[in-house]
Amino acid sequence: GIWAINSNTIINSGTATGGLYGIGADSSNTISNSGTATGGVYGIAFAENNTLNNSGTVTGTSSSGVSAQRYNTITNSGTVTGGIHGIFGIDSNTITNSGLASGQFGIFAGDNNTITNSGTASGSNNIGIRAAYYNMITNSGTATGSDYGIVVISNNTITNSGMASGSDYGIAADGDNMITNSGTISSGDFGIRAGLSNNTITNSGTII
């Protein structure tokens, strides 16, 4: 595969394959992938202040298609697949998906991330989009999971004009979240589950 430390430019239109990473980077790198990046653990993984533009195919066989720590910008218009996470971001990342992000979790995020999905975030064995605290999630595409479409803990803002669907809940939120729906939220049990307190739900769309 490819490993870069700091302030490099990586352009891959071919095939990058590694036992750990297809492409791995530390900080302040710019990565453009229109080819194939495949790793035994991570397809593409990096630490801080990196920029990734993917229009190709990224696969992390046992963990994450794309794994990002902090302050990174991830733009996906291609296909990102992971054994656990399609796209995994810890804190303060900007994640924009207009392609396909798929795994047990389509997109999995920690705190203070901005997630914009106009493509498909698919959790084949769990959740389409999962985020913890203080995230901004805008979905105009499809967030779908075998169990839940979108799951958040506290102090998140979710704006859905697309489709959020899961067999249990379309959207599940604990406390102090703001949910605005003008699209479709669908599930086998409840469209929206507001678990704890102080959630604000505004609906002008369809909740099934």
mmCIF file of N, CA and C in Angstrom, residues 93-96 107 109-117 129 131-139 150 152 154-159 177-178:
data_model
loop_
_atom_site.group_PDB
_atom_site.id
_atom_site.type_symbol
_atom_site.label_atom_id
_atom_site.label_comp_id
_atom_site.label_asym_id
_atom_site.label_seq_id
_atom_site.Cartn_x
_atom_site.Cartn_y
_atom_site.Cartn_z
ATOM 1 N N ASN A 93 -14.621 16.157 12.484
ATOM 2 C CA ASN A 93 -14.407 15.906 11.064
ATOM 3 C C ASN A 93 -15.590 16.430 10.246
ATOM 4 N N THR A 94 -15.328 16.720 8.976
ATOM 5 C CA THR A 94 -16.386 17.055 8.028
ATOM 6 C C THR A 94 -16.499 15.900 7.046
ATOM 7 N N ILE A 95 -17.651 15.248 7.063
ATOM 8 C CA ILE A 95 -17.877 14.049 6.247
ATOM 9 C C ILE A 95 -19.012 14.338 5.276
ATOM 10 N N THR A 96 -18.713 14.256 3.977
ATOM 11 C CA THR A 96 -19.718 14.494 2.946
ATOM 12 C C THR A 96 -19.796 13.257 2.064
ATOM 13 N N ILE A 107 -21.999 5.102 8.384
ATOM 14 C CA ILE A 107 -21.141 6.178 8.883
ATOM 15 C C ILE A 107 -21.213 6.153 10.400
ATOM 16 N N ALA A 109 -19.650 8.098 13.852
ATOM 17 C CA ALA A 109 -18.939 9.317 14.246
ATOM 18 C C ALA A 109 -19.005 9.519 15.750
ATOM 19 N N GLY A 110 -17.961 10.166 16.294
ATOM 20 C CA GLY A 110 -17.910 10.495 17.709
ATOM 21 C C GLY A 110 -18.581 11.823 17.990
ATOM 22 N N ASP A 111 -17.780 12.874 18.260
ATOM 23 C CA ASP A 111 -18.309 14.162 18.697
ATOM 24 C C ASP A 111 -17.909 15.291 17.742
ATOM 25 N N ASN A 112 -18.799 16.289 17.643
ATOM 26 C CA ASN A 112 -18.495 17.551 16.937
ATOM 27 C C ASN A 112 -18.161 17.351 15.465
ATOM 28 N N ASN A 113 -18.794 16.388 14.843
ATOM 29 C CA ASN A 113 -18.613 16.171 13.416
ATOM 30 C C ASN A 113 -19.766 16.797 12.624
ATOM 31 N N THR A 114 -19.486 17.149 11.385
ATOM 32 C CA THR A 114 -20.515 17.587 10.448
ATOM 33 C C THR A 114 -20.656 16.518 9.382
ATOM 34 N N ILE A 115 -21.847 15.931 9.298
ATOM 35 C CA ILE A 115 -22.087 14.818 8.385
ATOM 36 C C ILE A 115 -23.189 15.232 7.414
ATOM 37 N N THR A 116 -22.869 15.198 6.130
ATOM 38 C CA THR A 116 -23.842 15.525 5.092
ATOM 39 C C THR A 116 -23.952 14.328 4.163
ATOM 40 N N ASN A 117 -25.128 13.750 4.091
ATOM 41 C CA ASN A 117 -25.331 12.564 3.264
ATOM 42 C C ASN A 117 -26.406 12.828 2.226
ATOM 43 N N ILE A 129 -26.427 5.696 10.015
ATOM 44 C CA ILE A 129 -25.556 6.754 10.542
ATOM 45 C C ILE A 129 -25.658 6.731 12.054
ATOM 46 N N ALA A 131 -23.975 8.602 15.576
ATOM 47 C CA ALA A 131 -23.140 9.689 16.074
ATOM 48 C C ALA A 131 -23.395 9.875 17.568
ATOM 49 N N ALA A 132 -22.398 10.401 18.271
ATOM 50 C CA ALA A 132 -22.490 10.507 19.726
ATOM 51 C C ALA A 132 -23.011 11.878 20.161
ATOM 52 N N TYR A 133 -22.118 12.883 20.318
ATOM 53 C CA TYR A 133 -22.492 14.166 20.908
ATOM 54 C C TYR A 133 -22.108 15.338 19.998
ATOM 55 N N TYR A 134 -22.981 16.349 19.964
ATOM 56 C CA TYR A 134 -22.703 17.642 19.325
ATOM 57 C C TYR A 134 -22.350 17.510 17.849
ATOM 58 N N ASN A 135 -23.054 16.646 17.159
ATOM 59 C CA ASN A 135 -22.861 16.493 15.721
ATOM 60 C C ASN A 135 -23.985 17.194 14.951
ATOM 61 N N MET A 136 -23.685 17.601 13.743
ATOM 62 C CA MET A 136 -24.656 18.151 12.813
ATOM 63 C C MET A 136 -24.817 17.165 11.674
ATOM 64 N N ILE A 137 -26.029 16.588 11.533
ATOM 65 C CA ILE A 137 -26.285 15.562 10.527
ATOM 66 C C ILE A 137 -27.363 16.069 9.584
ATOM 67 N N THR A 138 -27.044 16.128 8.296
ATOM 68 C CA THR A 138 -28.001 16.526 7.276
ATOM 69 C C THR A 138 -28.131 15.386 6.285
ATOM 70 N N ASN A 139 -29.325 14.836 6.169
ATOM 71 C CA ASN A 139 -29.547 13.708 5.279
ATOM 72 C C ASN A 139 -30.597 14.062 4.237
ATOM 73 N N ILE A 150 -30.826 6.206 11.707
ATOM 74 C CA ILE A 150 -29.913 7.163 12.326
ATOM 75 C C ILE A 150 -30.046 7.028 13.839
ATOM 76 N N VAL A 152 -28.399 8.765 17.506
ATOM 77 C CA VAL A 152 -27.546 9.758 18.160
ATOM 78 C C VAL A 152 -27.739 9.670 19.664
ATOM 79 N N SER A 154 -26.628 12.636 22.467
ATOM 80 C CA SER A 154 -27.140 13.904 22.997
ATOM 81 C C SER A 154 -26.569 15.116 22.267
ATOM 82 N N ASN A 155 -27.376 16.199 22.251
ATOM 83 C CA ASN A 155 -26.962 17.508 21.741
ATOM 84 C C ASN A 155 -26.564 17.470 20.272
ATOM 85 N N ASN A 156 -27.300 16.702 19.501
ATOM 86 C CA ASN A 156 -27.093 16.632 18.067
ATOM 87 C C ASN A 156 -28.230 17.339 17.338
ATOM 88 N N THR A 157 -27.955 17.774 16.114
ATOM 89 C CA THR A 157 -28.972 18.344 15.242
ATOM 90 C C THR A 157 -29.090 17.466 14.006
ATOM 91 N N ILE A 158 -30.297 16.943 13.767
ATOM 92 C CA ILE A 158 -30.559 16.095 12.611
ATOM 93 C C ILE A 158 -31.582 16.786 11.727
ATOM 94 N N THR A 159 -31.240 16.958 10.459
ATOM 95 C CA THR A 159 -32.175 17.496 9.476
ATOM 96 C C THR A 159 -32.330 16.459 8.378
ATOM 97 N N ASN A 177 -31.629 16.592 21.813
ATOM 98 C CA ASN A 177 -31.390 16.614 20.373
ATOM 99 C C ASN A 177 -32.477 17.405 19.654
ATOM 100 N N MET A 178 -32.149 17.929 18.485
ATOM 101 C CA MET A 178 -33.112 18.610 17.635
ATOM 102 C C MET A 178 -33.241 17.837 16.339
#
